[in-house]
Amino acid sequence: CRFFSSSSPGPRTCSKVLVSARAGRYRLACSLYWAMVAQVPPGLVDRRESRKEDIDARGALRMILPAAAGSFIEFYEFAFFAYLSSEMTANFFAHGHGGSLGTWASFAVTFTVRPVGGAVFGWLADRFGRRLAMQTTIACMLAATVLQGLLPTFYCCGEVAGGFGLVAMFFLRAIQGLSAGGELSTAAVYIAEVSPRRRLGLNLSWISVTGAFGAACVGSVVVVCLQAALSREQMVLWGWRLPYLTALVPGLAVFLARGSLAETPEFEEMRRANAGAAAADDAGVEG
């Protein structure tokens, strides 16, 4: 058995590792050695790239688009919240309840918690899988968005119900910020791990196409159509709720599509390596 040293490209025999390995643990000893030198065997890299090429040949868009389309749901709500800021102010912050400062504060909440969401969902992706993390982010964003469309407001329901709606809105906006912070990182990692190297940049660009660009365009079209079809009074009373509620359709489609995604080869290999290391530790304790 020969390995490539992390300090020089030439081969050398890892006799000490093989001597210390018991019968039947040859592969585990090799895995532990490569973990120590923080280097992946060239053959393993070739097998990974070969699997990625096979995925691309079978239709990588079926894996990449559901991962990238989550950004559309994440930023769709941010887009029409900005476009409907006057209606949101009239319902939640008018008549001494904060005014335009309250509207800006609702934006600030989502951006403040985004780094926390990135850390939480990044840990979740490393611990339990990229697919689970992506499904969790889209589920949180979808639930928070739809629930906002059902909140009572000061404009329609009075002071008590409106106060509850205001507090609930800030809470739901925080949930949206957490999920948005985790969405970008987990989706980018998933796409990077399933994409062939020759198309990595192009495949990652789908996050921006569906997210910042696609969501802003679709959100603006929806709001323009609503404002053209409804009067100002209707928009303030109930029209502002429609974009929140209609997000349920694309959101469920993305959630179901992500449920059919396969886990990335890198995560599966990492999980097997961790399981092997744990088994080795248990064998060492028993010995």
PDB file of C-alpha atoms in Angstrom:
ATOM      1  CA  CYS A   1       0.000   0.000   0.000  1.00  0.00           C
ATOM      2  CA  ARG A   2       1.427   3.357  -1.009  1.00  0.00           C
ATOM      3  CA  PHE A   3       0.273   6.875  -0.194  1.00  0.00           C
ATOM      4  CA  PHE A   4       1.201  10.357  -1.289  1.00  0.00           C
ATOM      5  CA  SER A   5       2.641  12.432   1.503  1.00  0.00           C
ATOM      6  CA  SER A   6       1.101  15.839   2.261  1.00  0.00           C
ATOM      7  CA  SER A   7       4.599  17.340   2.280  1.00  0.00           C
ATOM      8  CA  SER A   8       5.975  15.839  -0.962  1.00  0.00           C
ATOM      9  CA  PRO A   9       4.441  14.477  -4.134  1.00  0.00           C
ATOM     10  CA  GLY A  10       6.536  11.283  -4.071  1.00  0.00           C
ATOM     11  CA  PRO A  11       5.138   7.948  -2.785  1.00  0.00           C
ATOM     12  CA  ARG A  12       6.163   6.397   0.487  1.00  0.00           C
ATOM     13  CA  THR A  13       5.099   3.256   2.309  1.00  0.00           C
ATOM     14  CA  CYS A  14       2.975   3.724   5.430  1.00  0.00           C
ATOM     15  CA  SER A  15       4.322   0.680   7.195  1.00  0.00           C
ATOM     16  CA  LYS A  16       3.602   1.967  10.697  1.00  0.00           C
ATOM     17  CA  VAL A  17      -0.058   2.451   9.906  1.00  0.00           C
ATOM     18  CA  LEU A  18      -0.394  -1.017   8.386  1.00  0.00           C
ATOM     19  CA  VAL A  19       1.462  -2.688  11.231  1.00  0.00           C
ATOM     20  CA  SER A  20      -0.817  -1.079  13.792  1.00  0.00           C
ATOM     21  CA  ALA A  21      -3.955  -2.074  11.860  1.00  0.00           C
ATOM     22  CA  ARG A  22      -5.520  -5.382  12.788  1.00  0.00           C
ATOM     23  CA  ALA A  23      -6.725  -7.886  10.243  1.00  0.00           C
ATOM     24  CA  GLY A  24      -9.799  -6.699   8.390  1.00  0.00           C
ATOM     25  CA  ARG A  25      -9.170  -3.016   9.238  1.00  0.00           C
ATOM     26  CA  TYR A  26      -6.933  -2.118   6.331  1.00  0.00           C
ATOM     27  CA  ARG A  27      -9.400   0.301   4.742  1.00  0.00           C
ATOM     28  CA  LEU A  28     -10.118   1.986   8.071  1.00  0.00           C
ATOM     29  CA  ALA A  29      -6.391   2.488   8.693  1.00  0.00           C
ATOM     30  CA  CYS A  30      -6.020   4.097   5.266  1.00  0.00           C
ATOM     31  CA  SER A  31      -8.984   6.409   5.928  1.00  0.00           C
ATOM     32  CA  LEU A  32      -7.576   7.483   9.276  1.00  0.00           C
ATOM     33  CA  TYR A  33      -4.190   8.159   7.689  1.00  0.00           C
ATOM     34  CA  TRP A  34      -5.672  10.421   5.046  1.00  0.00           C
ATOM     35  CA  ALA A  35      -7.686  12.223   7.701  1.00  0.00           C
ATOM     36  CA  MET A  36      -4.451  12.906   9.604  1.00  0.00           C
ATOM     37  CA  VAL A  37      -2.653  14.365   6.624  1.00  0.00           C
ATOM     38  CA  ALA A  38      -5.779  16.244   5.492  1.00  0.00           C
ATOM     39  CA  GLN A  39      -5.400  14.906   1.963  1.00  0.00           C
ATOM     40  CA  VAL A  40      -7.779  12.931  -0.261  1.00  0.00           C
ATOM     41  CA  PRO A  41      -6.388  10.069  -2.380  1.00  0.00           C
ATOM     42  CA  PRO A  42      -6.313  10.946  -6.072  1.00  0.00           C
ATOM     43  CA  GLY A  43      -8.405   7.886  -6.920  1.00  0.00           C
ATOM     44  CA  LEU A  44     -11.167   9.036  -4.569  1.00  0.00           C
ATOM     45  CA  VAL A  45     -11.204  12.469  -6.216  1.00  0.00           C
ATOM     46  CA  ASP A  46     -11.515  10.804  -9.601  1.00  0.00           C
ATOM     47  CA  ARG A  47     -14.436   8.682  -8.412  1.00  0.00           C
ATOM     48  CA  ARG A  48     -16.189  11.763  -6.995  1.00  0.00           C
ATOM     49  CA  GLU A  49     -15.783  13.694 -10.233  1.00  0.00           C
ATOM     50  CA  SER A  50     -16.938  10.678 -12.225  1.00  0.00           C
ATOM     51  CA  ARG A  51     -20.140  10.507 -10.165  1.00  0.00           C
ATOM     52  CA  LYS A  52     -20.698  14.235 -10.705  1.00  0.00           C
ATOM     53  CA  GLU A  53     -20.286  13.791 -14.456  1.00  0.00           C
ATOM     54  CA  ASP A  54     -22.818  10.964 -14.341  1.00  0.00           C
ATOM     55  CA  ILE A  55     -25.255  13.195 -12.428  1.00  0.00           C
ATOM     56  CA  ASP A  56     -24.820  15.921 -15.028  1.00  0.00           C
ATOM     57  CA  ALA A  57     -25.411  13.503 -17.879  1.00  0.00           C
ATOM     58  CA  ARG A  58     -28.661  12.279 -16.292  1.00  0.00           C
ATOM     59  CA  GLY A  59     -29.941  15.819 -15.853  1.00  0.00           C
ATOM     60  CA  ALA A  60     -28.283  17.906 -13.156  1.00  0.00           C
ATOM     61  CA  LEU A  61     -30.988  20.558 -13.427  1.00  0.00           C
ATOM     62  CA  ARG A  62     -33.357  18.230 -11.602  1.00  0.00           C
ATOM     63  CA  MET A  63     -31.041  18.520  -8.608  1.00  0.00           C
ATOM     64  CA  ILE A  64     -29.808  22.079  -9.045  1.00  0.00           C
ATOM     65  CA  LEU A  65     -33.057  23.932  -9.765  1.00  0.00           C
ATOM     66  CA  PRO A  66     -34.905  22.776  -6.605  1.00  0.00           C
ATOM     67  CA  ALA A  67     -31.870  23.790  -4.564  1.00  0.00           C
ATOM     68  CA  ALA A  68     -31.568  27.188  -6.254  1.00  0.00           C
ATOM     69  CA  ALA A  69     -35.322  27.871  -6.429  1.00  0.00           C
ATOM     70  CA  GLY A  70     -35.510  28.124  -2.655  1.00  0.00           C
ATOM     71  CA  SER A  71     -33.888  31.540  -2.975  1.00  0.00           C
ATOM     72  CA  PHE A  72     -36.927  32.665  -4.960  1.00  0.00           C
ATOM     73  CA  ILE A  73     -39.247  31.908  -2.031  1.00  0.00           C
ATOM     74  CA  GLU A  74     -36.836  33.473   0.417  1.00  0.00           C
ATOM     75  CA  PHE A  75     -36.574  36.788  -1.435  1.00  0.00           C
ATOM     76  CA  TYR A  76     -40.065  36.900  -2.920  1.00  0.00           C
ATOM     77  CA  GLU A  77     -41.498  37.980   0.415  1.00  0.00           C
ATOM     78  CA  PHE A  78     -38.761  40.555   0.949  1.00  0.00           C
ATOM     79  CA  ALA A  79     -39.549  42.016  -2.470  1.00  0.00           C
ATOM     80  CA  PHE A  80     -43.272  42.539  -2.082  1.00  0.00           C
ATOM     81  CA  PHE A  81     -42.925  43.645   1.534  1.00  0.00           C
ATOM     82  CA  ALA A  82     -40.866  46.539   0.173  1.00  0.00           C
ATOM     83  CA  TYR A  83     -43.278  47.193  -2.696  1.00  0.00           C
ATOM     84  CA  LEU A  84     -46.250  47.201  -0.282  1.00  0.00           C
ATOM     85  CA  SER A  85     -44.548  49.254   2.421  1.00  0.00           C
ATOM     86  CA  SER A  86     -47.273  51.921   2.394  1.00  0.00           C
ATOM     87  CA  GLU A  87     -49.995  49.310   2.873  1.00  0.00           C
ATOM     88  CA  MET A  88     -47.984  47.583   5.616  1.00  0.00           C
ATOM     89  CA  THR A  89     -47.461  50.899   7.393  1.00  0.00           C
ATOM     90  CA  ALA A  90     -51.189  51.680   7.213  1.00  0.00           C
ATOM     91  CA  ASN A  91     -52.085  48.317   8.738  1.00  0.00           C
ATOM     92  CA  PHE A  92     -49.427  47.886  11.417  1.00  0.00           C
ATOM     93  CA  PHE A  93     -47.666  51.173  12.147  1.00  0.00           C
ATOM     94  CA  ALA A  94     -50.069  54.046  11.481  1.00  0.00           C
ATOM     95  CA  HIS A  95     -51.739  56.302  14.102  1.00  0.00           C
ATOM     96  CA  GLY A  96     -49.003  56.338  16.695  1.00  0.00           C
ATOM     97  CA  HIS A  97     -47.717  52.770  16.292  1.00  0.00           C
ATOM     98  CA  GLY A  98     -44.320  53.628  14.847  1.00  0.00           C
ATOM     99  CA  GLY A  99     -45.056  54.982  11.391  1.00  0.00           C
ATOM    100  CA  SER A 100     -42.383  54.523   8.764  1.00  0.00           C
ATOM    101  CA  LEU A 101     -39.794  53.846  11.480  1.00  0.00           C
ATOM    102  CA  GLY A 102     -41.726  50.726  12.428  1.00  0.00           C
ATOM    103  CA  THR A 103     -41.671  49.561   8.817  1.00  0.00           C
ATOM    104  CA  TRP A 104     -37.909  50.053   8.647  1.00  0.00           C
ATOM    105  CA  ALA A 105     -37.536  48.240  11.974  1.00  0.00           C
ATOM    106  CA  SER A 106     -39.301  45.202  10.486  1.00  0.00           C
ATOM    107  CA  PHE A 107     -36.631  45.155   7.778  1.00  0.00           C
ATOM    108  CA  ALA A 108     -33.881  45.509  10.372  1.00  0.00           C
ATOM    109  CA  VAL A 109     -35.096  42.465  12.323  1.00  0.00           C
ATOM    110  CA  THR A 110     -34.720  40.145   9.351  1.00  0.00           C
ATOM    111  CA  PHE A 111     -31.238  41.366   8.479  1.00  0.00           C
ATOM    112  CA  THR A 112     -30.042  41.270  12.093  1.00  0.00           C
ATOM    113  CA  VAL A 113     -30.774  37.562  12.567  1.00  0.00           C
ATOM    114  CA  ARG A 114     -29.448  36.411   9.194  1.00  0.00           C
ATOM    115  CA  PRO A 115     -25.923  35.603  10.469  1.00  0.00           C
ATOM    116  CA  VAL A 116     -27.480  33.507  13.226  1.00  0.00           C
ATOM    117  CA  GLY A 117     -29.519  31.626  10.648  1.00  0.00           C
ATOM    118  CA  GLY A 118     -26.414  30.971   8.592  1.00  0.00           C
ATOM    119  CA  ALA A 119     -24.624  29.489  11.608  1.00  0.00           C
ATOM    120  CA  VAL A 120     -27.590  27.393  12.781  1.00  0.00           C
ATOM    121  CA  PHE A 121     -28.501  25.913   9.412  1.00  0.00           C
ATOM    122  CA  GLY A 122     -24.841  25.486   8.485  1.00  0.00           C
ATOM    123  CA  TRP A 123     -24.386  23.318  11.581  1.00  0.00           C
ATOM    124  CA  LEU A 124     -27.591  21.448  10.730  1.00  0.00           C
ATOM    125  CA  ALA A 125     -26.335  20.774   7.191  1.00  0.00           C
ATOM    126  CA  ASP A 126     -23.011  19.424   8.452  1.00  0.00           C
ATOM    127  CA  ARG A 127     -24.627  17.317  11.137  1.00  0.00           C
ATOM    128  CA  PHE A 128     -27.747  15.889   9.496  1.00  0.00           C
ATOM    129  CA  GLY A 129     -27.376  16.572   5.790  1.00  0.00           C
ATOM    130  CA  ARG A 130     -27.681  19.298   3.184  1.00  0.00           C
ATOM    131  CA  ARG A 131     -31.114  18.173   1.991  1.00  0.00           C
ATOM    132  CA  LEU A 132     -32.655  18.301   5.474  1.00  0.00           C
ATOM    133  CA  ALA A 133     -31.238  21.779   6.070  1.00  0.00           C
ATOM    134  CA  MET A 134     -32.616  23.059   2.755  1.00  0.00           C
ATOM    135  CA  GLN A 135     -36.058  21.618   3.435  1.00  0.00           C
ATOM    136  CA  THR A 136     -36.084  23.177   6.890  1.00  0.00           C
ATOM    137  CA  THR A 137     -35.198  26.638   5.595  1.00  0.00           C
ATOM    138  CA  ILE A 138     -37.912  26.589   2.933  1.00  0.00           C
ATOM    139  CA  ALA A 139     -40.489  25.247   5.397  1.00  0.00           C
ATOM    140  CA  CYS A 140     -39.721  28.009   7.914  1.00  0.00           C
ATOM    141  CA  MET A 141     -39.866  30.743   5.283  1.00  0.00           C
ATOM    142  CA  LEU A 142     -43.082  29.406   3.737  1.00  0.00           C
ATOM    143  CA  ALA A 143     -44.873  29.070   7.068  1.00  0.00           C
ATOM    144  CA  ALA A 144     -43.781  32.526   8.242  1.00  0.00           C
ATOM    145  CA  THR A 145     -44.815  34.130   4.938  1.00  0.00           C
ATOM    146  CA  VAL A 146     -48.291  32.585   4.789  1.00  0.00           C
ATOM    147  CA  LEU A 147     -48.970  33.312   8.464  1.00  0.00           C
ATOM    148  CA  GLN A 148     -48.127  36.978   7.928  1.00  0.00           C
ATOM    149  CA  GLY A 149     -50.915  37.139   5.372  1.00  0.00           C
ATOM    150  CA  LEU A 150     -53.372  35.990   8.033  1.00  0.00           C
ATOM    151  CA  LEU A 151     -52.387  38.385  10.830  1.00  0.00           C
ATOM    152  CA  PRO A 152     -54.904  40.778  12.403  1.00  0.00           C
ATOM    153  CA  THR A 153     -54.002  44.453  12.060  1.00  0.00           C
ATOM    154  CA  PHE A 154     -54.858  47.772  13.696  1.00  0.00           C
ATOM    155  CA  TYR A 155     -56.612  48.854  10.504  1.00  0.00           C
ATOM    156  CA  CYS A 156     -59.130  46.025  10.387  1.00  0.00           C
ATOM    157  CA  CYS A 157     -59.336  44.486  13.843  1.00  0.00           C
ATOM    158  CA  GLY A 158     -58.803  47.122  16.540  1.00  0.00           C
ATOM    159  CA  GLU A 159     -56.162  47.802  19.156  1.00  0.00           C
ATOM    160  CA  VAL A 160     -55.996  44.475  21.002  1.00  0.00           C
ATOM    161  CA  ALA A 161     -55.938  42.227  17.944  1.00  0.00           C
ATOM    162  CA  GLY A 162     -53.705  44.701  16.126  1.00  0.00           C
ATOM    163  CA  GLY A 163     -51.195  44.661  18.977  1.00  0.00           C
ATOM    164  CA  PHE A 164     -51.060  40.874  18.817  1.00  0.00           C
ATOM    165  CA  GLY A 165     -50.614  41.044  15.045  1.00  0.00           C
ATOM    166  CA  LEU A 166     -47.765  43.541  15.388  1.00  0.00           C
ATOM    167  CA  VAL A 167     -45.835  41.376  17.852  1.00  0.00           C
ATOM    168  CA  ALA A 168     -46.494  38.264  15.764  1.00  0.00           C
ATOM    169  CA  MET A 169     -45.300  40.013  12.627  1.00  0.00           C
ATOM    170  CA  PHE A 170     -41.927  40.884  14.185  1.00  0.00           C
ATOM    171  CA  PHE A 171     -41.579  37.287  15.363  1.00  0.00           C
ATOM    172  CA  LEU A 172     -42.404  35.912  11.910  1.00  0.00           C
ATOM    173  CA  ARG A 173     -40.028  38.383  10.295  1.00  0.00           C
ATOM    174  CA  ALA A 174     -37.277  37.052  12.568  1.00  0.00           C
ATOM    175  CA  ILE A 175     -38.077  33.490  11.447  1.00  0.00           C
ATOM    176  CA  GLN A 176     -37.844  34.653   7.849  1.00  0.00           C
ATOM    177  CA  GLY A 177     -34.459  36.239   8.503  1.00  0.00           C
ATOM    178  CA  LEU A 178     -33.147  33.045  10.081  1.00  0.00           C
ATOM    179  CA  SER A 179     -34.281  30.920   7.159  1.00  0.00           C
ATOM    180  CA  ALA A 180     -32.943  33.396   4.592  1.00  0.00           C
ATOM    181  CA  GLY A 181     -29.547  33.359   6.320  1.00  0.00           C
ATOM    182  CA  GLY A 182     -29.411  29.568   6.158  1.00  0.00           C
ATOM    183  CA  GLU A 183     -30.842  29.221   2.661  1.00  0.00           C
ATOM    184  CA  LEU A 184     -28.019  30.812   0.697  1.00  0.00           C
ATOM    185  CA  SER A 185     -25.192  28.903   2.361  1.00  0.00           C
ATOM    186  CA  THR A 186     -26.823  25.467   2.355  1.00  0.00           C
ATOM    187  CA  ALA A 187     -28.077  25.774  -1.233  1.00  0.00           C
ATOM    188  CA  ALA A 188     -24.642  26.917  -2.426  1.00  0.00           C
ATOM    189  CA  VAL A 189     -22.932  24.004  -0.674  1.00  0.00           C
ATOM    190  CA  TYR A 190     -25.387  21.499  -2.125  1.00  0.00           C
ATOM    191  CA  ILE A 191     -24.999  22.803  -5.685  1.00  0.00           C
ATOM    192  CA  ALA A 192     -21.211  22.925  -5.342  1.00  0.00           C
ATOM    193  CA  GLU A 193     -21.095  19.316  -4.172  1.00  0.00           C
ATOM    194  CA  VAL A 194     -23.303  17.875  -6.937  1.00  0.00           C
ATOM    195  CA  SER A 195     -22.047  19.984  -9.851  1.00  0.00           C
ATOM    196  CA  PRO A 196     -19.206  19.002 -12.180  1.00  0.00           C
ATOM    197  CA  ARG A 197     -16.276  21.382 -11.906  1.00  0.00           C
ATOM    198  CA  ARG A 198     -16.580  22.505 -15.510  1.00  0.00           C
ATOM    199  CA  ARG A 199     -20.120  23.860 -14.846  1.00  0.00           C
ATOM    200  CA  LEU A 200     -19.800  24.903 -11.202  1.00  0.00           C
ATOM    201  CA  GLY A 201     -19.951  28.673 -11.778  1.00  0.00           C
ATOM    202  CA  LEU A 202     -22.914  28.409 -14.153  1.00  0.00           C
ATOM    203  CA  ASN A 203     -24.870  26.158 -11.810  1.00  0.00           C
ATOM    204  CA  LEU A 204     -24.243  28.404  -8.811  1.00  0.00           C
ATOM    205  CA  SER A 205     -25.525  31.381 -10.785  1.00  0.00           C
ATOM    206  CA  TRP A 206     -29.034  29.914 -10.619  1.00  0.00           C
ATOM    207  CA  ILE A 207     -29.188  31.071  -6.998  1.00  0.00           C
ATOM    208  CA  SER A 208     -28.965  34.691  -8.115  1.00  0.00           C
ATOM    209  CA  VAL A 209     -31.220  34.189 -11.129  1.00  0.00           C
ATOM    210  CA  THR A 210     -34.058  32.731  -9.074  1.00  0.00           C
ATOM    211  CA  GLY A 211     -33.387  34.749  -5.911  1.00  0.00           C
ATOM    212  CA  ALA A 212     -32.423  38.399  -6.028  1.00  0.00           C
ATOM    213  CA  PHE A 213     -33.356  38.870  -9.696  1.00  0.00           C
ATOM    214  CA  GLY A 214     -36.259  36.479 -10.223  1.00  0.00           C
ATOM    215  CA  ALA A 215     -38.034  37.212  -6.948  1.00  0.00           C
ATOM    216  CA  ALA A 216     -37.787  40.983  -7.415  1.00  0.00           C
ATOM    217  CA  CYS A 217     -39.188  40.773 -10.956  1.00  0.00           C
ATOM    218  CA  VAL A 218     -42.059  38.452 -10.116  1.00  0.00           C
ATOM    219  CA  GLY A 219     -42.883  40.375  -6.942  1.00  0.00           C
ATOM    220  CA  SER A 220     -43.068  43.649  -8.814  1.00  0.00           C
ATOM    221  CA  VAL A 221     -45.357  42.154 -11.474  1.00  0.00           C
ATOM    222  CA  VAL A 222     -47.698  40.727  -8.828  1.00  0.00           C
ATOM    223  CA  VAL A 223     -47.925  44.031  -6.944  1.00  0.00           C
ATOM    224  CA  VAL A 224     -48.478  46.057 -10.126  1.00  0.00           C
ATOM    225  CA  CYS A 225     -51.303  43.746 -11.194  1.00  0.00           C
ATOM    226  CA  LEU A 226     -52.948  43.965  -7.785  1.00  0.00           C
ATOM    227  CA  GLN A 227     -52.700  47.731  -7.623  1.00  0.00           C
ATOM    228  CA  ALA A 228     -54.132  48.000 -11.139  1.00  0.00           C
ATOM    229  CA  ALA A 229     -57.063  45.698 -10.342  1.00  0.00           C
ATOM    230  CA  LEU A 230     -57.913  46.923  -6.825  1.00  0.00           C
ATOM    231  CA  SER A 231     -58.655  50.320  -5.359  1.00  0.00           C
ATOM    232  CA  ARG A 232     -56.441  51.914  -2.722  1.00  0.00           C
ATOM    233  CA  GLU A 233     -58.976  51.068  -0.020  1.00  0.00           C
ATOM    234  CA  GLN A 234     -59.135  47.436  -1.110  1.00  0.00           C
ATOM    235  CA  MET A 235     -55.355  47.165  -1.174  1.00  0.00           C
ATOM    236  CA  VAL A 236     -55.059  48.476   2.381  1.00  0.00           C
ATOM    237  CA  LEU A 237     -57.964  46.391   3.676  1.00  0.00           C
ATOM    238  CA  TRP A 238     -57.218  42.964   2.183  1.00  0.00           C
ATOM    239  CA  GLY A 239     -55.284  43.221  -1.091  1.00  0.00           C
ATOM    240  CA  TRP A 240     -51.905  43.320   0.646  1.00  0.00           C
ATOM    241  CA  ARG A 241     -52.543  39.805   1.983  1.00  0.00           C
ATOM    242  CA  LEU A 242     -52.760  38.154  -1.445  1.00  0.00           C
ATOM    243  CA  PRO A 243     -49.012  38.032  -2.243  1.00  0.00           C
ATOM    244  CA  TYR A 244     -48.373  36.369   1.127  1.00  0.00           C
ATOM    245  CA  LEU A 245     -51.031  33.732   0.543  1.00  0.00           C
ATOM    246  CA  THR A 246     -50.140  33.035  -3.096  1.00  0.00           C
ATOM    247  CA  ALA A 247     -46.561  32.247  -2.022  1.00  0.00           C
ATOM    248  CA  LEU A 248     -47.983  28.933  -0.804  1.00  0.00           C
ATOM    249  CA  VAL A 249     -48.151  27.512  -4.345  1.00  0.00           C
ATOM    250  CA  PRO A 250     -44.493  27.917  -5.448  1.00  0.00           C
ATOM    251  CA  GLY A 251     -43.331  27.277  -1.902  1.00  0.00           C
ATOM    252  CA  LEU A 252     -45.002  23.859  -1.721  1.00  0.00           C
ATOM    253  CA  ALA A 253     -43.671  23.012  -5.176  1.00  0.00           C
ATOM    254  CA  VAL A 254     -40.086  23.759  -4.086  1.00  0.00           C
ATOM    255  CA  PHE A 255     -40.541  21.928  -0.780  1.00  0.00           C
ATOM    256  CA  LEU A 256     -41.801  18.771  -2.511  1.00  0.00           C
ATOM    257  CA  ALA A 257     -39.083  18.971  -5.161  1.00  0.00           C
ATOM    258  CA  ARG A 258     -36.400  19.192  -2.495  1.00  0.00           C
ATOM    259  CA  GLY A 259     -37.853  16.166  -0.759  1.00  0.00           C
ATOM    260  CA  SER A 260     -36.945  14.058  -3.809  1.00  0.00           C
ATOM    261  CA  LEU A 261     -33.330  15.246  -3.911  1.00  0.00           C
ATOM    262  CA  ALA A 262     -30.530  12.828  -3.148  1.00  0.00           C
ATOM    263  CA  GLU A 263     -27.945  13.667  -0.518  1.00  0.00           C
ATOM    264  CA  THR A 264     -24.581  14.826  -1.833  1.00  0.00           C
ATOM    265  CA  PRO A 265     -21.773  12.242  -2.270  1.00  0.00           C
ATOM    266  CA  GLU A 266     -19.434  14.341  -0.103  1.00  0.00           C
ATOM    267  CA  PHE A 267     -21.809  14.295   2.841  1.00  0.00           C
ATOM    268  CA  GLU A 268     -22.434  10.556   2.486  1.00  0.00           C
ATOM    269  CA  GLU A 269     -18.705   9.894   2.487  1.00  0.00           C
ATOM    270  CA  MET A 270     -18.217  12.176   5.479  1.00  0.00           C
ATOM    271  CA  ARG A 271     -20.985  10.340   7.338  1.00  0.00           C
ATOM    272  CA  ARG A 272     -19.414   6.954   6.562  1.00  0.00           C
ATOM    273  CA  ALA A 273     -15.999   8.218   7.651  1.00  0.00           C
ATOM    274  CA  ASN A 274     -17.413   9.507  10.936  1.00  0.00           C
ATOM    275  CA  ALA A 275     -19.182   6.200  11.507  1.00  0.00           C
ATOM    276  CA  GLY A 276     -15.930   4.341  10.819  1.00  0.00           C
ATOM    277  CA  ALA A 277     -13.987   6.552  13.204  1.00  0.00           C
ATOM    278  CA  ALA A 278     -16.612   6.036  15.896  1.00  0.00           C
ATOM    279  CA  ALA A 279     -16.436   2.266  15.369  1.00  0.00           C
ATOM    280  CA  ALA A 280     -12.651   2.397  15.649  1.00  0.00           C
ATOM    281  CA  ASP A 281     -12.876   4.346  18.891  1.00  0.00           C
ATOM    282  CA  ASP A 282     -15.346   1.816  20.294  1.00  0.00           C
ATOM    283  CA  ALA A 283     -13.075  -1.059  19.251  1.00  0.00           C
ATOM    284  CA  GLY A 284     -10.119   0.662  20.907  1.00  0.00           C
ATOM    285  CA  VAL A 285     -12.032   1.095  24.163  1.00  0.00           C
ATOM    286  CA  GLU A 286     -13.142  -2.522  24.131  1.00  0.00           C
ATOM    287  CA  GLY A 287      -9.600  -3.669  23.375  1.00  0.00           C
TER     288      GLY A 287
END
